[in-house]
PDB file of N, CA and C in Angstrom:
ATOM      1  N   MET A   1      12.686 -26.491   5.485  1.00 46.00           N
ATOM      2  CA  MET A   1      11.889 -25.621   4.634  1.00 46.00           C
ATOM      3  C   MET A   1      11.153 -24.615   5.513  1.00 46.00           C
ATOM      4  N   PRO A   2      11.205 -23.334   5.196  1.00 52.00           N
ATOM      5  CA  PRO A   2      10.493 -22.323   5.993  1.00 52.00           C
ATOM      6  C   PRO A   2       8.986 -22.574   5.985  1.00 52.00           C
ATOM      7  N   LYS A   3       8.342 -22.187   7.064  1.00 56.00           N
ATOM      8  CA  LYS A   3       6.905 -22.408   7.205  1.00 56.00           C
ATOM      9  C   LYS A   3       6.095 -21.725   6.116  1.00 56.00           C
ATOM     10  N   TYR A   4       6.535 -20.544   5.645  1.00 54.00           N
ATOM     11  CA  TYR A   4       5.745 -19.841   4.645  1.00 54.00           C
ATOM     12  C   TYR A   4       5.647 -20.631   3.350  1.00 54.00           C
ATOM     13  N   ARG A   5       6.612 -21.478   3.059  1.00 54.00           N
ATOM     14  CA  ARG A   5       6.533 -22.288   1.844  1.00 54.00           C
ATOM     15  C   ARG A   5       5.381 -23.281   1.950  1.00 54.00           C
ATOM     16  N   ASN A   6       5.157 -23.825   3.135  1.00 54.00           N
ATOM     17  CA  ASN A   6       4.015 -24.719   3.329  1.00 54.00           C
ATOM     18  C   ASN A   6       2.714 -23.967   3.125  1.00 54.00           C
ATOM     19  N   PHE A   7       2.660 -22.726   3.581  1.00 51.00           N
ATOM     20  CA  PHE A   7       1.458 -21.912   3.388  1.00 51.00           C
ATOM     21  C   PHE A   7       1.156 -21.779   1.907  1.00 51.00           C
ATOM     22  N   ALA A   8       2.167 -21.531   1.109  1.00 52.00           N
ATOM     23  CA  ALA A   8       1.974 -21.322  -0.318  1.00 52.00           C
ATOM     24  C   ALA A   8       1.526 -22.585  -1.027  1.00 52.00           C
ATOM     25  N   ARG A   9       1.787 -23.736  -0.452  1.00 54.00           N
ATOM     26  CA  ARG A   9       1.459 -24.997  -1.102  1.00 54.00           C
ATOM     27  C   ARG A   9       0.169 -25.629  -0.593  1.00 54.00           C
ATOM     28  N   THR A  10      -0.447 -25.065   0.405  1.00 54.00           N
ATOM     29  CA  THR A  10      -1.654 -25.666   0.950  1.00 54.00           C
ATOM     30  C   THR A  10      -2.799 -25.531  -0.030  1.00 54.00           C
ATOM     31  N   SER A  11      -3.692 -26.486   0.007  1.00 55.00           N
ATOM     32  CA  SER A  11      -4.878 -26.444  -0.836  1.00 55.00           C
ATOM     33  C   SER A  11      -5.874 -25.462  -0.252  1.00 55.00           C
ATOM     34  N   PRO A  12      -6.634 -24.781  -1.114  1.00 56.00           N
ATOM     35  CA  PRO A  12      -7.637 -23.864  -0.594  1.00 56.00           C
ATOM     36  C   PRO A  12      -8.665 -24.597   0.255  1.00 56.00           C
ATOM     37  N   ARG A  13      -9.104 -23.926   1.283  1.00 60.00           N
ATOM     38  CA  ARG A  13     -10.162 -24.463   2.137  1.00 60.00           C
ATOM     39  C   ARG A  13     -11.505 -23.999   1.578  1.00 60.00           C
ATOM     40  N   PRO A  14     -12.579 -24.656   1.978  1.00 63.00           N
ATOM     41  CA  PRO A  14     -13.887 -24.166   1.543  1.00 63.00           C
ATOM     42  C   PRO A  14     -14.070 -22.713   1.978  1.00 63.00           C
ATOM     43  N   ALA A  15     -14.546 -21.905   1.070  1.00 63.00           N
ATOM     44  CA  ALA A  15     -14.680 -20.477   1.340  1.00 63.00           C
ATOM     45  C   ALA A  15     -15.771 -20.203   2.363  1.00 63.00           C
ATOM     46  N   PRO A  16     -15.500 -19.283   3.285  1.00 66.00           N
ATOM     47  CA  PRO A  16     -16.529 -18.893   4.245  1.00 66.00           C
ATOM     48  C   PRO A  16     -17.589 -18.055   3.537  1.00 66.00           C
ATOM     49  N   PRO A  17     -18.779 -17.978   4.104  1.00 67.00           N
ATOM     50  CA  PRO A  17     -19.879 -17.270   3.439  1.00 67.00           C
ATOM     51  C   PRO A  17     -19.595 -15.800   3.154  1.00 67.00           C
ATOM     52  N   GLU A  18     -18.763 -15.144   3.963  1.00 72.00           N
ATOM     53  CA  GLU A  18     -18.529 -13.718   3.739  1.00 72.00           C
ATOM     54  C   GLU A  18     -17.830 -13.449   2.411  1.00 72.00           C
ATOM     55  N   LEU A  19     -17.085 -14.426   1.887  1.00 75.00           N
ATOM     56  CA  LEU A  19     -16.447 -14.224   0.584  1.00 75.00           C
ATOM     57  C   LEU A  19     -17.480 -14.145  -0.526  1.00 75.00           C
ATOM     58  N   ALA A  20     -18.591 -14.833  -0.358  1.00 79.00           N
ATOM     59  CA  ALA A  20     -19.656 -14.777  -1.361  1.00 79.00           C
ATOM     60  C   ALA A  20     -20.330 -13.409  -1.380  1.00 79.00           C
ATOM     61  N   LEU A  21     -20.148 -12.625  -0.334  1.00 87.00           N
ATOM     62  CA  LEU A  21     -20.746 -11.295  -0.269  1.00 87.00           C
ATOM     63  C   LEU A  21     -20.004 -10.274  -1.117  1.00 87.00           C
ATOM     64  N   LEU A  22     -18.770 -10.591  -1.536  1.00 92.00           N
ATOM     65  CA  LEU A  22     -17.998  -9.645  -2.329  1.00 92.00           C
ATOM     66  C   LEU A  22     -18.596  -9.506  -3.725  1.00 92.00           C
ATOM     67  N   THR A  23     -18.667  -8.267  -4.172  1.00 94.00           N
ATOM     68  CA  THR A  23     -19.112  -8.027  -5.545  1.00 94.00           C
ATOM     69  C   THR A  23     -17.981  -8.423  -6.493  1.00 94.00           C
ATOM     70  N   PRO A  24     -18.298  -8.597  -7.779  1.00 94.00           N
ATOM     71  CA  PRO A  24     -17.220  -8.892  -8.730  1.00 94.00           C
ATOM     72  C   PRO A  24     -16.118  -7.825  -8.712  1.00 94.00           C
ATOM     73  N   ARG A  25     -16.471  -6.552  -8.603  1.00 96.00           N
ATOM     74  CA  ARG A  25     -15.461  -5.496  -8.575  1.00 96.00           C
ATOM     75  C   ARG A  25     -14.623  -5.578  -7.296  1.00 96.00           C
ATOM     76  N   GLU A  26     -15.262  -5.865  -6.157  1.00 96.00           N
ATOM     77  CA  GLU A  26     -14.508  -6.009  -4.911  1.00 96.00           C
ATOM     78  C   GLU A  26     -13.524  -7.174  -5.008  1.00 96.00           C
ATOM     79  N   THR A  27     -13.934  -8.236  -5.669  1.00 93.00           N
ATOM     80  CA  THR A  27     -13.039  -9.376  -5.868  1.00 93.00           C
ATOM     81  C   THR A  27     -11.863  -8.987  -6.755  1.00 93.00           C
ATOM     82  N   GLU A  28     -12.118  -8.208  -7.792  1.00 94.00           N
ATOM     83  CA  GLU A  28     -11.033  -7.721  -8.656  1.00 94.00           C
ATOM     84  C   GLU A  28     -10.071  -6.831  -7.874  1.00 94.00           C
ATOM     85  N   VAL A  29     -10.618  -5.960  -7.037  1.00 96.00           N
ATOM     86  CA  VAL A  29      -9.780  -5.088  -6.217  1.00 96.00           C
ATOM     87  C   VAL A  29      -8.959  -5.930  -5.246  1.00 96.00           C
ATOM     88  N   LEU A  30      -9.564  -6.934  -4.665  1.00 95.00           N
ATOM     89  CA  LEU A  30      -8.841  -7.832  -3.762  1.00 95.00           C
ATOM     90  C   LEU A  30      -7.696  -8.517  -4.496  1.00 95.00           C
ATOM     91  N   ARG A  31      -7.923  -8.932  -5.712  1.00 93.00           N
ATOM     92  CA  ARG A  31      -6.843  -9.542  -6.501  1.00 93.00           C
ATOM     93  C   ARG A  31      -5.730  -8.530  -6.771  1.00 93.00           C
ATOM     94  N   GLY A  32      -6.106  -7.269  -6.998  1.00 95.00           N
ATOM     95  CA  GLY A  32      -5.098  -6.224  -7.155  1.00 95.00           C
ATOM     96  C   GLY A  32      -4.282  -6.045  -5.889  1.00 95.00           C
ATOM     97  N   LEU A  33      -4.949  -6.070  -4.756  1.00 95.00           N
ATOM     98  CA  LEU A  33      -4.239  -5.976  -3.474  1.00 95.00           C
ATOM     99  C   LEU A  33      -3.272  -7.139  -3.325  1.00 95.00           C
ATOM    100  N   ALA A  34      -3.719  -8.317  -3.712  1.00 92.00           N
ATOM    101  CA  ALA A  34      -2.879  -9.502  -3.594  1.00 92.00           C
ATOM    102  C   ALA A  34      -1.648  -9.415  -4.484  1.00 92.00           C
ATOM    103  N   ARG A  35      -1.745  -8.670  -5.567  1.00 92.00           N
ATOM    104  CA  ARG A  35      -0.600  -8.474  -6.456  1.00 92.00           C
ATOM    105  C   ARG A  35       0.307  -7.357  -5.957  1.00 92.00           C
ATOM    106  N   GLY A  36      -0.075  -6.738  -4.835  1.00 93.00           N
ATOM    107  CA  GLY A  36       0.752  -5.689  -4.244  1.00 93.00           C
ATOM    108  C   GLY A  36       0.540  -4.322  -4.856  1.00 93.00           C
ATOM    109  N   LEU A  37      -0.560  -4.139  -5.576  1.00 96.00           N
ATOM    110  CA  LEU A  37      -0.826  -2.858  -6.217  1.00 96.00           C
ATOM    111  C   LEU A  37      -1.332  -1.832  -5.215  1.00 96.00           C
ATOM    112  N   ALA A  38      -0.945  -0.599  -5.415  1.00 97.00           N
ATOM    113  CA  ALA A  38      -1.461   0.524  -4.631  1.00 97.00           C
ATOM    114  C   ALA A  38      -2.834   0.910  -5.180  1.00 97.00           C
ATOM    115  N   ASN A  39      -3.565   1.688  -4.400  1.00 97.00           N
ATOM    116  CA  ASN A  39      -4.893   2.118  -4.845  1.00 97.00           C
ATOM    117  C   ASN A  39      -4.848   2.799  -6.210  1.00 97.00           C
ATOM    118  N   ALA A  40      -3.859   3.659  -6.423  1.00 98.00           N
ATOM    119  CA  ALA A  40      -3.754   4.372  -7.701  1.00 98.00           C
ATOM    120  C   ALA A  40      -3.510   3.403  -8.856  1.00 98.00           C
ATOM    121  N   GLU A  41      -2.730   2.365  -8.619  1.00 98.00           N
ATOM    122  CA  GLU A  41      -2.463   1.379  -9.668  1.00 98.00           C
ATOM    123  C   GLU A  41      -3.717   0.557  -9.982  1.00 98.00           C
ATOM    124  N   ILE A  42      -4.461   0.203  -8.956  1.00 97.00           N
ATOM    125  CA  ILE A  42      -5.715  -0.535  -9.155  1.00 97.00           C
ATOM    126  C   ILE A  42      -6.693   0.340  -9.929  1.00 97.00           C
ATOM    127  N   ALA A  43      -6.787   1.606  -9.544  1.00 98.00           N
ATOM    128  CA  ALA A  43      -7.685   2.543 -10.221  1.00 98.00           C
ATOM    129  C   ALA A  43      -7.334   2.646 -11.702  1.00 98.00           C
ATOM    130  N   SER A  44      -6.070   2.780 -11.994  1.00 98.00           N
ATOM    131  CA  SER A  44      -5.616   2.893 -13.382  1.00 98.00           C
ATOM    132  C   SER A  44      -5.934   1.628 -14.169  1.00 98.00           C
ATOM    133  N   GLU A  45      -5.708   0.479 -13.557  1.00 96.00           N
ATOM    134  CA  GLU A  45      -5.948  -0.797 -14.236  1.00 96.00           C
ATOM    135  C   GLU A  45      -7.420  -0.986 -14.599  1.00 96.00           C
ATOM    136  N   PHE A  46      -8.311  -0.564 -13.720  1.00 95.00           N
ATOM    137  CA  PHE A  46      -9.741  -0.784 -13.942  1.00 95.00           C
ATOM    138  C   PHE A  46     -10.466   0.437 -14.485  1.00 95.00           C
ATOM    139  N   GLY A  47      -9.743   1.533 -14.664  1.00 97.00           N
ATOM    140  CA  GLY A  47     -10.362   2.733 -15.207  1.00 97.00           C
ATOM    141  C   GLY A  47     -11.379   3.363 -14.275  1.00 97.00           C
ATOM    142  N   ILE A  48     -11.077   3.334 -12.980  1.00 97.00           N
ATOM    143  CA  ILE A  48     -11.967   3.927 -11.991  1.00 97.00           C
ATOM    144  C   ILE A  48     -11.166   4.923 -11.151  1.00 97.00           C
ATOM    145  N   ALA A  49     -11.862   5.733 -10.390  1.00 98.00           N
ATOM    146  CA  ALA A  49     -11.211   6.737  -9.552  1.00 98.00           C
ATOM    147  C   ALA A  49     -10.562   6.098  -8.326  1.00 98.00           C
ATOM    148  N   VAL A  50      -9.509   6.725  -7.839  1.00 98.00           N
ATOM    149  CA  VAL A  50      -8.825   6.246  -6.633  1.00 98.00           C
ATOM    150  C   VAL A  50      -9.809   6.208  -5.463  1.00 98.00           C
ATOM    151  N   GLY A  51     -10.665   7.201  -5.363  1.00 98.00           N
ATOM    152  CA  GLY A  51     -11.665   7.223  -4.290  1.00 98.00           C
ATOM    153  C   GLY A  51     -12.595   6.020  -4.354  1.00 98.00           C
ATOM    154  N   THR A  52     -12.912   5.593  -5.560  1.00 98.00           N
ATOM    155  CA  THR A  52     -13.763   4.412  -5.727  1.00 98.00           C
ATOM    156  C   THR A  52     -13.032   3.166  -5.247  1.00 98.00           C
ATOM    157  N   VAL A  53     -11.752   3.073  -5.538  1.00 98.00           N
ATOM    158  CA  VAL A  53     -10.958   1.933  -5.053  1.00 98.00           C
ATOM    159  C   VAL A  53     -10.961   1.926  -3.529  1.00 98.00           C
ATOM    160  N   LYS A  54     -10.772   3.090  -2.925  1.00 98.00           N
ATOM    161  CA  LYS A  54     -10.767   3.174  -1.464  1.00 98.00           C
ATOM    162  C   LYS A  54     -12.081   2.673  -0.884  1.00 98.00           C
ATOM    163  N   ILE A  55     -13.181   3.030  -1.517  1.00 98.00           N
ATOM    164  CA  ILE A  55     -14.494   2.567  -1.055  1.00 98.00           C
ATOM    165  C   ILE A  55     -14.588   1.056  -1.180  1.00 98.00           C
ATOM    166  N   HIS A  56     -14.138   0.512  -2.313  1.00 98.00           N
ATOM    167  CA  HIS A  56     -14.159  -0.948  -2.489  1.00 98.00           C
ATOM    168  C   HIS A  56     -13.311  -1.639  -1.431  1.00 98.00           C
ATOM    169  N   VAL A  57     -12.134  -1.084  -1.140  1.00 98.00           N
ATOM    170  CA  VAL A  57     -11.263  -1.676  -0.121  1.00 98.00           C
ATOM    171  C   VAL A  57     -11.950  -1.636   1.239  1.00 98.00           C
ATOM    172  N   GLU A  58     -12.525  -0.501   1.599  1.00 98.00           N
ATOM    173  CA  GLU A  58     -13.224  -0.392   2.889  1.00 98.00           C
ATOM    174  C   GLU A  58     -14.345  -1.417   2.990  1.00 98.00           C
ATOM    175  N   ARG A  59     -15.106  -1.558   1.920  1.00 96.00           N
ATOM    176  CA  ARG A  59     -16.239  -2.492   1.946  1.00 96.00           C
ATOM    177  C   ARG A  59     -15.781  -3.946   2.001  1.00 96.00           C
ATOM    178  N   LEU A  60     -14.748  -4.278   1.244  1.00 96.00           N
ATOM    179  CA  LEU A  60     -14.309  -5.674   1.279  1.00 96.00           C
ATOM    180  C   LEU A  60     -13.671  -6.014   2.615  1.00 96.00           C
ATOM    181  N   LEU A  61     -12.967  -5.064   3.239  1.00 96.00           N
ATOM    182  CA  LEU A  61     -12.430  -5.307   4.575  1.00 96.00           C
ATOM    183  C   LEU A  61     -13.567  -5.574   5.562  1.00 96.00           C
ATOM    184  N   ALA A  62     -14.610  -4.760   5.482  1.00 95.00           N
ATOM    185  CA  ALA A  62     -15.758  -4.937   6.385  1.00 95.00           C
ATOM    186  C   ALA A  62     -16.445  -6.278   6.146  1.00 95.00           C
ATOM    187  N   LYS A  63     -16.649  -6.630   4.877  1.00 94.00           N
ATOM    188  CA  LYS A  63     -17.321  -7.891   4.566  1.00 94.00           C
ATOM    189  C   LYS A  63     -16.507  -9.097   5.015  1.00 94.00           C
ATOM    190  N   LEU A  64     -15.188  -8.994   4.912  1.00 92.00           N
ATOM    191  CA  LEU A  64     -14.328 -10.107   5.319  1.00 92.00           C
ATOM    192  C   LEU A  64     -14.066 -10.115   6.819  1.00 92.00           C
ATOM    193  N   GLY A  65     -14.429  -9.028   7.498  1.00 92.00           N
ATOM    194  CA  GLY A  65     -14.229  -8.956   8.940  1.00 92.00           C
ATOM    195  C   GLY A  65     -12.771  -8.835   9.333  1.00 92.00           C
ATOM    196  N   VAL A  66     -12.005  -8.113   8.508  1.00 95.00           N
ATOM    197  CA  VAL A  66     -10.580  -7.914   8.790  1.00 95.00           C
ATOM    198  C   VAL A  66     -10.292  -6.424   8.884  1.00 95.00           C
ATOM    199  N   ALA A  67      -9.143  -6.092   9.477  1.00 97.00           N
ATOM    200  CA  ALA A  67      -8.814  -4.687   9.710  1.00 97.00           C
ATOM    201  C   ALA A  67      -7.839  -4.113   8.693  1.00 97.00           C
ATOM    202  N   THR A  68      -7.078  -4.969   8.013  1.00 97.00           N
ATOM    203  CA  THR A  68      -6.042  -4.458   7.124  1.00 97.00           C
ATOM    204  C   THR A  68      -6.077  -5.145   5.765  1.00 97.00           C
ATOM    205  N   ARG A  69      -5.430  -4.493   4.815  1.00 96.00           N
ATOM    206  CA  ARG A  69      -5.302  -5.053   3.466  1.00 96.00           C
ATOM    207  C   ARG A  69      -4.540  -6.377   3.510  1.00 96.00           C
ATOM    208  N   VAL A  70      -3.524  -6.442   4.349  1.00 95.00           N
ATOM    209  CA  VAL A  70      -2.723  -7.660   4.458  1.00 95.00           C
ATOM    210  C   VAL A  70      -3.587  -8.821   4.941  1.00 95.00           C
ATOM    211  N   GLN A  71      -4.412  -8.570   5.945  1.00 95.00           N
ATOM    212  CA  GLN A  71      -5.295  -9.626   6.443  1.00 95.00           C
ATOM    213  C   GLN A  71      -6.268 -10.082   5.355  1.00 95.00           C
ATOM    214  N   ALA A  72      -6.754  -9.160   4.555  1.00 95.00           N
ATOM    215  CA  ALA A  72      -7.663  -9.512   3.465  1.00 95.00           C
ATOM    216  C   ALA A  72      -6.964 -10.401   2.446  1.00 95.00           C
ATOM    217  N   VAL A  73      -5.738 -10.055   2.105  1.00 93.00           N
ATOM    218  CA  VAL A  73      -4.979 -10.843   1.131  1.00 93.00           C
ATOM    219  C   VAL A  73      -4.688 -12.241   1.680  1.00 93.00           C
ATOM    220  N   ILE A  74      -4.319 -12.319   2.945  1.00 92.00           N
ATOM    221  CA  ILE A  74      -4.065 -13.634   3.555  1.00 92.00           C
ATOM    222  C   ILE A  74      -5.326 -14.482   3.491  1.00 92.00           C
ATOM    223  N   ARG A  75      -6.442 -13.904   3.833  1.00 89.00           N
ATOM    224  CA  ARG A  75      -7.707 -14.647   3.784  1.00 89.00           C
ATOM    225  C   ARG A  75      -8.030 -15.078   2.354  1.00 89.00           C
ATOM    226  N   ALA A  76      -7.812 -14.196   1.404  1.00 87.00           N
ATOM    227  CA  ALA A  76      -8.080 -14.519   0.000  1.00 87.00           C
ATOM    228  C   ALA A  76      -7.210 -15.687  -0.470  1.00 87.00           C
ATOM    229  N   HIS A  77      -5.942 -15.688  -0.074  1.00 86.00           N
ATOM    230  CA  HIS A  77      -5.062 -16.804  -0.429  1.00 86.00           C
ATOM    231  C   HIS A  77      -5.505 -18.084   0.273  1.00 86.00           C
ATOM    232  N   LYS A  78      -5.832 -17.969   1.519  1.00 86.00           N
ATOM    233  CA  LYS A  78      -6.221 -19.131   2.325  1.00 86.00           C
ATOM    234  C   LYS A  78      -7.410 -19.859   1.710  1.00 86.00           C
ATOM    235  N   TYR A  79      -8.351 -19.112   1.169  1.00 83.00           N
ATOM    236  CA  TYR A  79      -9.564 -19.707   0.636  1.00 83.00           C
ATOM    237  C   TYR A  79      -9.580 -19.784  -0.883  1.00 83.00           C
ATOM    238  N   GLY A  80      -8.449 -19.533  -1.527  1.00 81.00           N
ATOM    239  CA  GLY A  80      -8.357 -19.747  -2.971  1.00 81.00           C
ATOM    240  C   GLY A  80      -8.979 -18.674  -3.839  1.00 81.00           C
ATOM    241  N   VAL A  81      -9.336 -17.527  -3.262  1.00 80.00           N
ATOM    242  CA  VAL A  81      -9.891 -16.441  -4.063  1.00 80.00           C
ATOM    243  C   VAL A  81      -8.812 -15.897  -4.986  1.00 80.00           C
ATOM    244  N   VAL A  82      -7.606 -15.851  -4.490  1.00 77.00           N
ATOM    245  CA  VAL A  82      -6.450 -15.493  -5.296  1.00 77.00           C
ATOM    246  C   VAL A  82      -5.380 -16.547  -5.080  1.00 77.00           C
ATOM    247  N   THR A  83      -4.509 -16.697  -6.047  1.00 72.00           N
ATOM    248  CA  THR A  83      -3.409 -17.645  -5.933  1.00 72.00           C
ATOM    249  C   THR A  83      -2.109 -16.882  -6.114  1.00 72.00           C
ATOM    250  N   TRP A  84      -1.025 -17.527  -5.875  1.00 67.00           N
ATOM    251  CA  TRP A  84       0.280 -16.887  -6.037  1.00 67.00           C
ATOM    252  C   TRP A  84       0.542 -16.553  -7.495  1.00 67.00           C
ATOM    253  N   ASP A  85      -0.218 -17.145  -8.410  1.00 63.00           N
ATOM    254  CA  ASP A  85      -0.035 -16.882  -9.840  1.00 63.00           C
ATOM    255  C   ASP A  85      -0.859 -15.705 -10.333  1.00 63.00           C
ATOM    256  N   ASP A  86      -1.789 -15.193  -9.518  1.00 53.00           N
ATOM    257  CA  ASP A  86      -2.652 -14.071  -9.958  1.00 53.00           C
ATOM    258  C   ASP A  86      -1.862 -12.821 -10.203  1.00 53.00           C
TER     259      ASP A  86
END
């Protein structure tokens, strides 16, 4: 079995404190990222401007201490903020 399948089946770990710093909207944007949505798609889904999505992404990356959207999504999956079913 490939290693990534084990990743998908692992139980969430206790969330680090920085995840609690995310606003509800930042958490929604993070879930959109986890679904593979582009900024424009997230903006359309939530009825906000693309620039606002970009700001949310920048802030959530900073709060999570990661450099990329992919790293944010991995962290979100690791700690159960999003699941493969989201």
